[in-house]
Amino acid sequence: MEQSRPARIVLRIFTILTLVFIYFPIAVIVLYAFNGNTSLQWPIGNLTLEWFGRALRDPGIRSALLLSLEVATLATIVALFLGSLAAFAVQRFRFFGRETISFIVILPLALPGIVTGIALNSAFRAVGIPLGTLTIVLGHATFCVVVIYNNVIARLRRTARSTEEASMDLGADTFRTFHAITLPAIRTALLAGGILAFALSFDEVIVTTFTAGLQQTLPIWILSNYLRPTQAPLVNVVAVFVLLLSIVPVYVAARMSSGTGGASGTR
Amino acid sequence: MPHEPAHPMTSDAAPLPAPPQSPLRRLSAQLYRRPRVQLAALLAPPLGWLVIAYLGSLAIMLIGSFFTVDAFTGAIVTEPSLSNYQTILTSEVYRTIALRTVLIAAAVTITDALIAFPIAYYMARMASGRNRGLLVVSILLPLWSSYLVKVYAWYLILAENGILNWLLAPFGLKGPGYGDVATWLVFSYLWLPYMILPIYAALERVPGSLLEASADLGARSWFTFRRVVLPLVFPAVVAGSIFTFSLTLGDYITPKILSNTQFIGNVVYANVGVAGDLPFAAAYATVPILIMIVYLMLARKAGAFESL
């Protein structure tokens, strides 16, 4: 269908406006991080780097950052393990209930965050696990599995089995074949999925509020400090930091898995 | 490698040496002969976690929703009763909160569908290859960037002396400030990419020949859009709406930061924490679950699952 000239112009304007809408808040928060004033009033004061230095020296921020990195790393490792096992099972075998696996895997991410949060909270209490780093990791790993699963299964679908069969015909056993053939084939999928899982865990807040107890991850730190006027400049800096740590890896992952569709469709 | 010989191997070919035997190799051979064992080994850890731990957690929560909390001791009474559900259905406050949550979720879904269509259309049918790739990345990036930071950015933008009021002041206008309008606006902002991407994918799949056929038969652009494009893309809109709707239903951070009215999530969170009535929180959390189950069944009928 050929659009008329006015229709094309209108669509182009809508597209530009939508992009402005999408990026406007991100630009605002970046500007605020360099704000020379301590108040949150617009227009902001002279640009300064002062708050970046202060944020780096702040013990609360530092421990929250360390906890966030620790949690994201551990949750990613657990999710890599569980997600790729599930992907291999679904892609390589036919069994009863195979179609339900994809559904069960996506459930923790598809159900509202409060549901996953409160369900885990009730379970931890019922079993008697105290809320802390371990429970945050378990909660994050649960909803990160789907990212790995989607990336790995998409790659397995596109990888021919014939090279694996050739490897086995040439005398390599299952483990050697996995190491020499299968792993190199899915390595970038694991890496891309792992990066996305890391980013997902790093800025998750809803499930975390139900599983963290008294621990503070970086997003929880923002949540408990944004209303304190004296902390506002530091909150702005931490916000930009969290933003960078989620955008940069995702950009890398998107470049790596471009065409697999692994990055789309899920959060 | 030379071609496979047409005849069976002749006697001058040396026999292959027997493969070296090691415990690992024996295990490998055993596994190869028993694919069921392989499958079980693959499935046990992920299903062990997701089915036993996660679905188990959901079950514990659901069972817990039938318990009550002793008003004096604060201890959980493990005697099943429907009193939590009774409170939810009869109390004016909880009905209002549930209704507000659902109405805003619906408003967000409609808003996102309206905003998403033009840009998705531009991306799928007008942008050149390079621009299209750039646009997809620029829609994907904010989708993955920190949720909380985006909400916080809007908290700054919508403040009384924030940038929005500053921008609108010369026109004698004022922004919405904090409240339900702010919540609606920011939810629409947050979930917009979830709506753009499936619509874009669906529009890209619409065959050009159909549009040409429609034009050849005398339909004008608008008619073709309404009668050919929209029906083909509708399942994708429903697919996107699953996200916009479900994510709004289960959120409590955005209303907490941008409004002083309550959502279902705020009540649930307050009862897990300060108020300490976990059974009631669990019961109220089943409201969004039930709504989503009904919604997913309707979406399935609309063929949305093929567009996910």
Coordinates of C-alpha atoms in Angstrom, one line a residue:
Chain A
M1 CA 0.0 0.0 0.0
E2 CA 1.5 3.3 -1.0
Q3 CA 0.8 6.0 1.5
S4 CA -0.1 9.4 0.3
R5 CA 2.5 12.1 0.9
P6 CA 0.6 13.7 3.9
A7 CA 0.1 10.3 5.5
R8 CA 3.9 9.6 5.2
I9 CA 4.7 13.0 6.8
V10 CA 2.2 12.4 9.6
L11 CA 3.6 8.9 10.3
R12 CA 7.2 10.3 10.4
I13 CA 6.2 13.0 12.8
F14 CA 4.5 10.5 15.1
T15 CA 7.6 8.3 15.0
I16 CA 9.9 11.2 16.0
L17 CA 7.5 12.3 18.8
T18 CA 7.4 8.8 20.1
L19 CA 11.2 8.5 20.2
V20 CA 11.3 11.9 22.0
F21 CA 8.8 10.6 24.5
I22 CA 10.8 7.5 25.1
Y23 CA 14.2 9.2 25.5
F24 CA 13.2 12.4 27.2
P25 CA 13.1 11.0 30.8
I26 CA 16.5 9.3 30.3
A27 CA 18.0 12.6 29.2
V28 CA 16.5 14.4 32.2
I29 CA 17.9 11.9 34.7
V30 CA 21.4 12.1 33.1
L31 CA 21.3 15.9 33.3
Y32 CA 20.2 15.8 37.0
A33 CA 23.2 13.6 37.9
F34 CA 25.5 16.6 37.0
N35 CA 23.3 19.1 38.8
G36 CA 25.3 21.7 40.8
N37 CA 22.3 22.5 43.0
T38 CA 21.2 20.3 45.8
S39 CA 17.5 20.9 45.1
L40 CA 15.6 19.1 42.5
Q41 CA 14.2 22.3 40.9
W42 CA 14.4 22.8 37.2
P43 CA 16.3 24.5 35.6
I44 CA 19.3 22.8 37.2
G45 CA 22.4 24.7 38.4
N46 CA 25.9 24.6 37.0
L47 CA 27.1 21.2 35.8
T48 CA 29.4 19.4 38.3
L49 CA 31.0 16.0 38.8
E50 CA 31.1 16.4 42.6
W51 CA 28.3 14.0 43.3
F52 CA 30.0 11.2 41.4
G53 CA 32.9 11.4 43.8
R54 CA 30.7 11.5 46.8
A55 CA 28.6 8.6 45.6
L56 CA 31.8 6.5 45.2
R57 CA 32.9 7.3 48.7
D58 CA 29.5 6.7 50.3
P59 CA 29.6 3.4 52.3
G60 CA 25.9 2.7 52.0
I61 CA 26.1 3.0 48.2
R62 CA 29.2 0.9 48.0
S63 CA 27.8 -2.0 50.0
A64 CA 24.5 -1.8 48.0
L65 CA 26.5 -1.9 44.8
L66 CA 28.6 -4.9 46.0
L67 CA 25.5 -6.7 47.0
S68 CA 23.8 -6.0 43.6
L69 CA 26.9 -7.3 41.7
E70 CA 27.1 -10.4 43.9
V71 CA 23.4 -11.2 43.6
A72 CA 23.4 -10.6 39.8
T73 CA 26.5 -12.8 39.3
L74 CA 25.1 -15.7 41.4
A75 CA 21.6 -15.5 39.9
T76 CA 23.1 -15.4 36.4
I77 CA 25.1 -18.5 37.1
V78 CA 22.2 -20.4 38.5
A79 CA 20.0 -19.3 35.6
L80 CA 22.6 -20.3 33.0
F81 CA 22.7 -23.8 34.5
L82 CA 18.9 -24.3 34.8
G83 CA 18.0 -22.5 31.6
S84 CA 20.3 -24.3 29.3
L85 CA 19.4 -27.7 30.8
A86 CA 15.8 -27.0 30.1
A87 CA 16.5 -25.7 26.6
F88 CA 18.5 -28.9 25.7
A89 CA 15.7 -31.1 27.1
V90 CA 13.0 -29.4 25.1
Q91 CA 15.0 -29.1 21.9
R92 CA 16.6 -32.5 21.8
F93 CA 13.9 -34.8 23.2
R94 CA 10.3 -35.6 22.7
F95 CA 8.4 -36.3 25.9
F96 CA 5.1 -35.9 27.6
G97 CA 4.5 -32.3 28.8
R98 CA 7.2 -30.9 26.5
E99 CA 5.0 -27.9 25.4
T100 CA 4.3 -27.0 29.1
I101 CA 8.0 -26.4 29.8
S102 CA 8.2 -23.1 27.9
F103 CA 5.0 -22.1 29.7
I104 CA 6.4 -22.9 33.2
V105 CA 9.7 -21.2 32.4
I106 CA 8.1 -17.9 31.5
L107 CA 5.6 -18.0 34.4
P108 CA 7.8 -16.2 37.0
L109 CA 8.3 -13.3 34.6
A110 CA 4.7 -13.3 33.2
L111 CA 2.9 -13.3 36.5
P112 CA 2.7 -9.9 38.2
G113 CA 5.9 -9.2 40.2
I114 CA 4.0 -9.0 43.5
V115 CA 2.6 -12.5 43.0
T116 CA 6.1 -14.0 42.5
G117 CA 7.4 -11.9 45.3
I118 CA 4.7 -12.8 47.9
A119 CA 4.8 -16.5 46.8
L120 CA 8.5 -16.8 47.4
N121 CA 8.2 -14.8 50.6
S122 CA 5.5 -17.2 52.0
A123 CA 7.6 -20.2 50.9
F124 CA 10.8 -18.9 52.5
R125 CA 8.9 -18.3 55.7
A126 CA 7.2 -21.7 55.6
V127 CA 10.4 -23.5 55.1
G128 CA 12.3 -21.3 57.6
I129 CA 14.9 -19.8 55.3
P130 CA 15.8 -16.3 56.7
L131 CA 15.5 -13.5 54.2
G132 CA 18.9 -12.3 53.0
T133 CA 21.4 -12.6 50.1
L134 CA 20.5 -16.2 49.5
T135 CA 16.8 -15.5 49.1
I136 CA 17.4 -12.6 46.8
V137 CA 19.6 -14.8 44.6
L138 CA 17.0 -17.6 44.5
G139 CA 14.2 -15.1 43.6
H140 CA 16.2 -13.5 40.8
A141 CA 17.4 -16.8 39.4
T142 CA 13.8 -17.9 39.2
F143 CA 12.8 -15.2 36.7
C144 CA 16.2 -15.1 34.9
V145 CA 15.9 -18.7 33.7
V146 CA 13.5 -17.7 30.9
V147 CA 16.1 -15.4 29.3
I148 CA 18.8 -18.1 29.1
Y149 CA 16.2 -20.6 28.0
N150 CA 15.0 -18.4 25.1
N151 CA 18.4 -17.6 23.9
V152 CA 19.8 -21.1 24.1
I153 CA 16.8 -22.8 22.5
A154 CA 16.8 -20.3 19.6
R155 CA 20.4 -21.1 19.0
L156 CA 19.9 -24.9 19.2
R157 CA 17.1 -24.7 16.7
R158 CA 19.4 -23.1 14.2
T159 CA 22.4 -25.4 14.9
A160 CA 22.4 -28.6 12.7
R161 CA 22.8 -31.8 14.6
S162 CA 24.9 -33.3 11.9
T163 CA 28.2 -31.8 13.2
E164 CA 27.6 -33.5 16.5
E165 CA 26.8 -36.8 14.8
A166 CA 30.0 -36.5 12.8
S167 CA 32.0 -35.9 15.9
M168 CA 30.5 -39.0 17.5
D169 CA 31.1 -41.0 14.4
L170 CA 34.7 -40.0 14.6
G171 CA 35.0 -41.5 18.0
A172 CA 34.3 -38.6 20.4
D173 CA 32.1 -39.5 23.3
T174 CA 29.1 -37.4 24.5
F175 CA 31.2 -35.2 26.8
R176 CA 34.0 -34.5 24.3
T177 CA 31.4 -33.8 21.6
F178 CA 29.7 -31.3 24.0
H179 CA 33.0 -29.6 24.8
A180 CA 34.3 -29.5 21.2
I181 CA 31.1 -29.0 19.1
T182 CA 28.0 -28.1 21.1
L183 CA 29.5 -25.6 23.5
P184 CA 31.3 -23.5 20.9
A185 CA 28.0 -23.4 18.9
I186 CA 25.9 -22.1 21.8
R187 CA 28.7 -20.0 23.5
T188 CA 27.5 -16.6 22.2
A189 CA 23.9 -17.5 23.1
L190 CA 25.0 -18.3 26.6
L191 CA 26.9 -15.0 26.8
A192 CA 24.1 -12.9 25.4
G193 CA 21.5 -14.6 27.6
G194 CA 23.8 -14.3 30.6
I195 CA 24.3 -10.6 30.1
L196 CA 20.6 -10.0 29.8
A197 CA 20.0 -12.1 32.9
F198 CA 22.6 -10.0 34.7
A199 CA 21.0 -6.8 33.7
L200 CA 17.5 -8.1 34.6
S201 CA 18.7 -9.0 38.1
F202 CA 20.8 -5.9 38.6
D203 CA 17.8 -3.5 38.4
E204 CA 15.0 -5.7 39.6
V205 CA 13.1 -4.2 42.5
I206 CA 9.6 -5.6 43.0
V207 CA 10.4 -9.3 43.8
T208 CA 13.5 -8.1 45.7
T209 CA 11.4 -6.0 48.1
F210 CA 9.7 -9.2 49.1
T211 CA 12.8 -11.4 49.4
A212 CA 15.6 -9.0 50.6
G213 CA 14.8 -8.7 54.3
L214 CA 17.0 -5.9 55.6
Q215 CA 19.6 -6.2 52.8
Q216 CA 19.8 -3.3 50.3
T217 CA 20.5 -3.9 46.6
L218 CA 21.2 -0.7 44.6
P219 CA 17.6 -0.3 43.4
I220 CA 16.4 -0.8 47.0
W221 CA 18.9 1.8 48.1
I222 CA 17.3 4.2 45.6
L223 CA 13.8 3.3 46.8
S224 CA 14.7 4.0 50.4
N225 CA 16.6 7.2 49.8
Y226 CA 14.8 9.1 47.0
L227 CA 12.6 11.0 49.5
R228 CA 15.4 12.3 51.7
P229 CA 16.3 15.8 50.5
T230 CA 20.0 15.5 51.6
Q231 CA 20.4 12.3 49.6
A232 CA 18.7 13.5 46.4
P233 CA 21.9 14.4 44.4
L234 CA 23.4 11.0 45.3
V235 CA 20.2 9.2 44.2
N236 CA 20.5 10.9 40.8
V237 CA 24.1 9.7 40.4
V238 CA 23.2 6.1 41.4
A239 CA 20.2 6.2 39.0
V240 CA 22.5 7.1 36.1
F241 CA 24.9 4.4 37.2
V242 CA 22.2 1.8 37.2
L243 CA 21.0 3.0 33.9
L244 CA 24.4 2.7 32.3
L245 CA 24.9 -0.8 33.8
S246 CA 21.7 -2.0 32.2
I247 CA 21.9 -0.2 28.8
V248 CA 25.5 -1.0 27.9
P249 CA 25.4 -4.8 28.5
V250 CA 22.0 -5.0 26.7
Y251 CA 23.4 -3.2 23.7
V252 CA 26.3 -5.6 23.6
A253 CA 24.0 -8.6 24.0
A254 CA 21.7 -7.3 21.3
R255 CA 24.6 -7.0 18.9
M256 CA 25.7 -10.5 19.7
S257 CA 22.4 -12.2 19.3
S258 CA 21.0 -10.0 16.5
G259 CA 18.6 -12.0 14.5
T260 CA 17.9 -14.7 17.0
G261 CA 15.0 -12.7 18.5
G262 CA 16.3 -13.7 21.9
A263 CA 16.3 -10.2 23.3
S264 CA 12.7 -9.4 22.2
G265 CA 9.5 -10.5 23.6
T266 CA 10.7 -10.9 27.2
R267 CA 11.7 -8.3 29.7
Chain B
M1 CA 37.9 -36.5 3.0
P2 CA 37.6 -39.0 0.1
H3 CA 34.2 -40.3 -0.9
E4 CA 32.8 -43.3 0.9
P5 CA 34.0 -46.5 -1.0
A6 CA 31.2 -48.2 -2.9
H7 CA 32.4 -51.6 -1.8
P8 CA 32.8 -53.0 1.6
M9 CA 36.2 -52.4 3.0
T10 CA 38.9 -54.6 1.6
S11 CA 41.2 -56.6 3.9
D12 CA 44.2 -54.3 3.5
A13 CA 42.4 -51.5 5.5
A14 CA 43.8 -51.6 9.0
P15 CA 41.1 -52.1 11.6
L16 CA 40.2 -49.1 13.7
P17 CA 41.9 -49.1 17.1
A18 CA 39.5 -49.8 19.9
P19 CA 38.6 -46.5 21.6
P20 CA 40.3 -46.0 24.9
Q21 CA 38.2 -47.0 27.9
S22 CA 37.8 -44.6 30.7
P23 CA 35.0 -44.3 33.4
L24 CA 33.9 -41.1 31.6
R25 CA 33.7 -42.9 28.3
R26 CA 31.8 -45.8 29.8
L27 CA 29.3 -43.3 31.3
S28 CA 29.0 -41.6 28.0
A29 CA 28.2 -44.9 26.2
Q30 CA 25.7 -45.8 28.9
L31 CA 24.0 -42.5 28.6
Y32 CA 23.9 -42.8 24.8
R33 CA 22.0 -46.1 25.1
R34 CA 19.6 -44.6 27.6
P35 CA 18.1 -41.4 26.3
R36 CA 15.5 -41.4 29.0
V37 CA 18.2 -41.2 31.6
Q38 CA 19.8 -38.3 29.7
L39 CA 16.5 -36.5 29.6
A40 CA 15.9 -37.1 33.3
A41 CA 19.3 -35.7 34.1
L42 CA 18.6 -32.6 32.0
L43 CA 15.1 -32.0 33.3
A44 CA 15.6 -32.7 37.0
P45 CA 17.4 -29.5 38.0
P46 CA 15.3 -26.9 36.1
L47 CA 11.9 -28.6 36.8
G48 CA 13.0 -29.4 40.3
W49 CA 13.4 -25.7 40.9
L50 CA 10.6 -24.3 38.8
V51 CA 7.9 -26.9 39.6
I52 CA 8.7 -27.9 43.2
A53 CA 10.2 -24.6 44.5
Y54 CA 8.3 -22.0 42.4
L55 CA 4.9 -23.6 41.8
G56 CA 5.2 -25.0 45.3
S57 CA 5.6 -21.4 46.5
L58 CA 2.5 -20.4 44.6
A59 CA 0.6 -23.3 46.2
I60 CA 1.8 -22.4 49.7
M61 CA 0.7 -18.8 49.1
L62 CA -2.7 -19.9 47.9
I63 CA -3.2 -22.3 50.8
G64 CA -2.0 -19.5 53.2
S65 CA -4.7 -17.2 51.8
F66 CA -7.3 -19.3 53.5
F67 CA -5.7 -18.8 56.9
T68 CA -6.3 -15.8 59.2
V69 CA -4.2 -13.8 61.6
D70 CA -5.2 -13.8 65.3
A71 CA -6.0 -10.2 66.1
F72 CA -4.4 -10.3 69.6
T73 CA -1.3 -12.4 69.2
G74 CA -0.6 -11.6 65.5
A75 CA 0.1 -15.3 65.0
I76 CA -1.2 -17.1 61.9
V77 CA -4.2 -19.3 62.6
T78 CA -4.0 -22.4 60.3
E79 CA -7.7 -23.1 60.2
P80 CA -9.1 -22.7 56.7
S81 CA -11.7 -20.0 56.3
L82 CA -13.0 -17.8 53.6
S83 CA -12.9 -14.6 55.7
N84 CA -10.1 -13.0 53.7
Y85 CA -12.0 -13.4 50.5
Q86 CA -15.1 -12.3 52.2
T87 CA -13.4 -9.0 53.2
I88 CA -12.1 -8.4 49.7
L89 CA -15.5 -8.9 48.1
T90 CA -17.6 -7.0 50.7
S91 CA -15.2 -4.1 51.6
E92 CA -15.8 -0.9 49.7
V93 CA -12.1 0.1 50.0
Y94 CA -10.7 -3.1 48.5
R95 CA -13.2 -3.1 45.7
T96 CA -12.4 0.5 44.8
I97 CA -8.6 -0.3 44.8
A98 CA -9.1 -3.4 42.6
L99 CA -11.3 -1.4 40.3
R100 CA -8.9 1.5 40.0
T101 CA -6.0 -0.9 39.3
V102 CA -8.0 -2.7 36.5
L103 CA -9.3 0.6 35.0
I104 CA -5.8 2.1 34.9
A105 CA -4.4 -1.1 33.4
A106 CA -7.1 -1.0 30.7
A107 CA -6.4 2.7 30.0
V108 CA -2.7 2.1 29.8
T109 CA -3.3 -0.8 27.3
I110 CA -5.4 1.4 25.0
T111 CA -3.0 4.3 25.2
D112 CA -0.1 2.1 24.3
A113 CA -1.9 0.5 21.4
L114 CA -2.7 3.9 20.0
I115 CA 0.9 5.3 20.4
A116 CA 2.5 2.1 19.2
F117 CA 0.6 1.7 15.9
P118 CA 2.1 4.7 14.0
I119 CA 5.7 4.1 15.0
A120 CA 5.4 0.3 14.4
Y121 CA 3.8 1.1 11.0
Y122 CA 6.6 3.4 10.1
M123 CA 9.3 0.9 11.2
A124 CA 7.7 -2.0 9.4
R125 CA 6.6 -0.5 6.1
M126 CA 8.4 2.8 5.5
A127 CA 11.8 2.8 7.2
S128 CA 14.8 1.7 5.1
G129 CA 16.8 -1.4 6.2
R130 CA 19.4 0.5 8.2
N131 CA 16.9 2.9 9.8
R132 CA 14.7 0.0 10.7
G133 CA 17.5 -1.8 12.6
L134 CA 18.3 1.4 14.4
L135 CA 14.7 1.9 15.4
V136 CA 14.4 -1.6 16.7
V137 CA 17.5 -1.2 18.9
S138 CA 16.2 2.2 20.1
I139 CA 12.9 0.6 21.2
L140 CA 14.7 -2.4 22.8
L141 CA 17.2 -0.4 24.8
P142 CA 14.8 1.5 27.1
L143 CA 12.8 -1.8 27.5
W144 CA 15.8 -3.3 29.3
S145 CA 17.1 -0.2 31.1
S146 CA 16.3 0.1 34.7
Y147 CA 12.6 0.3 35.5
L148 CA 13.0 2.1 38.8
V149 CA 15.3 4.7 37.3
K150 CA 12.7 5.5 34.7
V151 CA 10.0 5.9 37.3
Y152 CA 12.3 8.1 39.3
A153 CA 13.0 10.2 36.3
W154 CA 9.3 10.9 35.9
Y155 CA 9.2 11.7 39.6
L156 CA 11.6 14.5 38.9
I157 CA 9.8 15.6 35.6
L158 CA 6.4 15.8 37.2
A159 CA 7.5 17.6 40.4
E160 CA 5.8 20.9 41.2
N161 CA 8.9 22.9 40.2
G162 CA 10.0 20.2 37.7
I163 CA 10.8 20.4 34.0
L164 CA 7.3 19.7 32.7
N165 CA 5.7 22.6 34.5
W166 CA 8.6 24.7 33.5
L167 CA 8.1 23.8 29.8
L168 CA 4.3 24.3 30.0
A169 CA 4.4 27.5 31.9
P170 CA 5.0 29.8 28.9
F171 CA 1.7 28.4 27.4
G172 CA -0.2 29.0 30.7
L173 CA -0.5 25.3 31.2
K174 CA 0.3 23.0 34.0
G175 CA 1.4 19.3 34.2
P176 CA -0.8 16.7 35.9
G177 CA 1.4 16.6 39.0
Y178 CA 1.3 13.4 41.1
G179 CA -1.8 11.2 41.2
D180 CA -3.7 8.7 39.0
V181 CA -3.0 10.7 35.8
A182 CA 0.7 10.5 36.5
T183 CA 0.4 6.8 37.2
W184 CA -1.4 6.2 33.9
L185 CA 1.1 8.3 32.0
V186 CA 4.1 6.6 33.4
F187 CA 2.8 3.1 33.1
S188 CA 2.0 3.9 29.4
Y189 CA 5.6 5.1 29.1
L190 CA 7.1 2.1 30.8
W191 CA 5.3 -0.7 28.9
L192 CA 5.1 1.0 25.5
P193 CA 8.0 -1.1 23.9
Y194 CA 6.1 -4.3 24.8
M195 CA 3.3 -3.1 22.5
I196 CA 5.5 -1.7 19.7
L197 CA 7.5 -4.8 19.2
P198 CA 4.8 -7.4 18.5
I199 CA 2.8 -4.9 16.4
Y200 CA 5.9 -4.2 14.4
A201 CA 6.6 -7.9 13.9
A202 CA 3.0 -8.5 12.7
L203 CA 3.0 -5.5 10.3
E204 CA 6.2 -6.8 8.8
R205 CA 4.6 -10.1 8.1
V206 CA 1.6 -8.6 6.2
P207 CA 2.2 -9.6 2.6
G208 CA 2.5 -6.7 0.2
S209 CA 0.5 -8.6 -2.4
L210 CA -2.6 -8.4 -0.1
L211 CA -2.3 -4.7 0.0
E212 CA -1.9 -4.4 -3.7
A213 CA -4.8 -6.7 -4.3
S214 CA -6.9 -4.5 -2.0
A215 CA -5.8 -1.4 -3.9
D216 CA -6.4 -3.1 -7.3
L217 CA -10.0 -3.9 -6.2
G218 CA -10.5 -0.2 -5.6
A219 CA -10.0 0.2 -1.9
R220 CA -8.4 3.5 -0.7
S221 CA -5.6 3.5 1.8
W222 CA -7.8 4.0 4.8
F223 CA -10.2 1.3 3.8
T224 CA -7.4 -1.2 3.1
F225 CA -5.9 -0.3 6.5
R226 CA -9.2 -0.9 8.3
R227 CA -10.3 -4.1 6.5
V228 CA -7.0 -5.8 5.6
V229 CA -4.2 -4.6 7.9
L230 CA -6.1 -4.2 11.2
P231 CA -7.6 -7.7 11.2
L232 CA -4.2 -9.2 10.4
V233 CA -2.4 -7.2 13.2
F234 CA -5.1 -7.5 15.9
P235 CA -3.7 -10.7 17.5
A236 CA -0.4 -8.9 17.9
V237 CA -2.1 -6.0 19.7
V238 CA -3.7 -8.5 22.0
A239 CA -0.3 -10.1 22.5
G240 CA 1.2 -6.8 23.5
S241 CA -1.7 -6.0 25.7
I242 CA -0.9 -9.1 27.8
F243 CA 2.2 -7.4 28.9
T244 CA 0.8 -3.9 29.3
F245 CA -2.1 -5.2 31.3
S246 CA -0.4 -7.7 33.5
L247 CA 2.6 -5.5 34.3
T248 CA 0.3 -2.7 35.4
L249 CA -1.9 -5.0 37.5
G250 CA 1.1 -6.3 39.5
D251 CA 3.0 -3.1 40.0
Y252 CA 3.2 -1.1 43.2
I253 CA 6.4 0.9 42.9
T254 CA 5.0 3.4 40.3
P255 CA 1.9 4.3 42.3
K256 CA 3.9 4.4 45.5
I257 CA 6.4 7.0 43.9
L258 CA 4.0 9.0 41.8
S259 CA 0.7 8.9 43.6
N260 CA -0.9 8.7 47.0
T261 CA -3.7 6.4 45.8
Q262 CA -3.4 2.7 46.2
F263 CA -3.1 -0.2 43.8
I264 CA -3.6 -3.9 44.5
G265 CA 0.1 -4.2 44.8
N266 CA 0.4 -1.5 47.5
V267 CA -2.1 -3.3 49.7
V268 CA -0.3 -6.6 49.2
Y269 CA 3.1 -5.1 50.0
A270 CA 1.8 -3.2 53.1
N271 CA 0.3 -6.5 54.5
V272 CA 3.5 -8.5 54.0
G273 CA 5.5 -5.8 55.7
V274 CA 4.2 -3.3 58.2
A275 CA 0.6 -4.5 58.8
G276 CA 1.8 -8.1 58.9
D277 CA -1.3 -9.9 57.6
L278 CA 0.4 -12.3 55.2
P279 CA -2.8 -14.5 54.7
F280 CA -4.8 -11.4 53.6
A281 CA -1.9 -10.2 51.3
A282 CA -1.9 -13.7 49.7
A283 CA -5.7 -13.6 49.2
Y284 CA -5.6 -10.1 47.6
A285 CA -2.7 -11.2 45.4
T286 CA -5.0 -13.8 43.9
V287 CA -7.2 -11.0 42.4
P288 CA -4.6 -10.1 39.7
I289 CA -3.9 -13.8 39.1
L290 CA -7.6 -14.5 38.5
I291 CA -7.9 -11.5 36.2
M292 CA -4.9 -12.5 34.2
I293 CA -6.1 -16.1 33.8
V294 CA -9.4 -14.8 32.4
Y295 CA -7.5 -12.3 30.2
L296 CA -5.1 -15.0 28.9
M297 CA -8.0 -17.2 28.0
L298 CA -9.6 -14.4 26.0
A299 CA -6.2 -13.6 24.4
R300 CA -5.8 -17.2 23.4
K301 CA -9.2 -17.1 21.6
A302 CA -8.0 -13.9 19.8
G303 CA -5.0 -15.9 18.5
A304 CA -2.5 -13.8 20.5
F305 CA -0.3 -16.7 21.5
E306 CA 1.0 -17.1 18.0
S307 CA 2.1 -13.5 18.0
L308 CA 4.1 -13.6 21.2

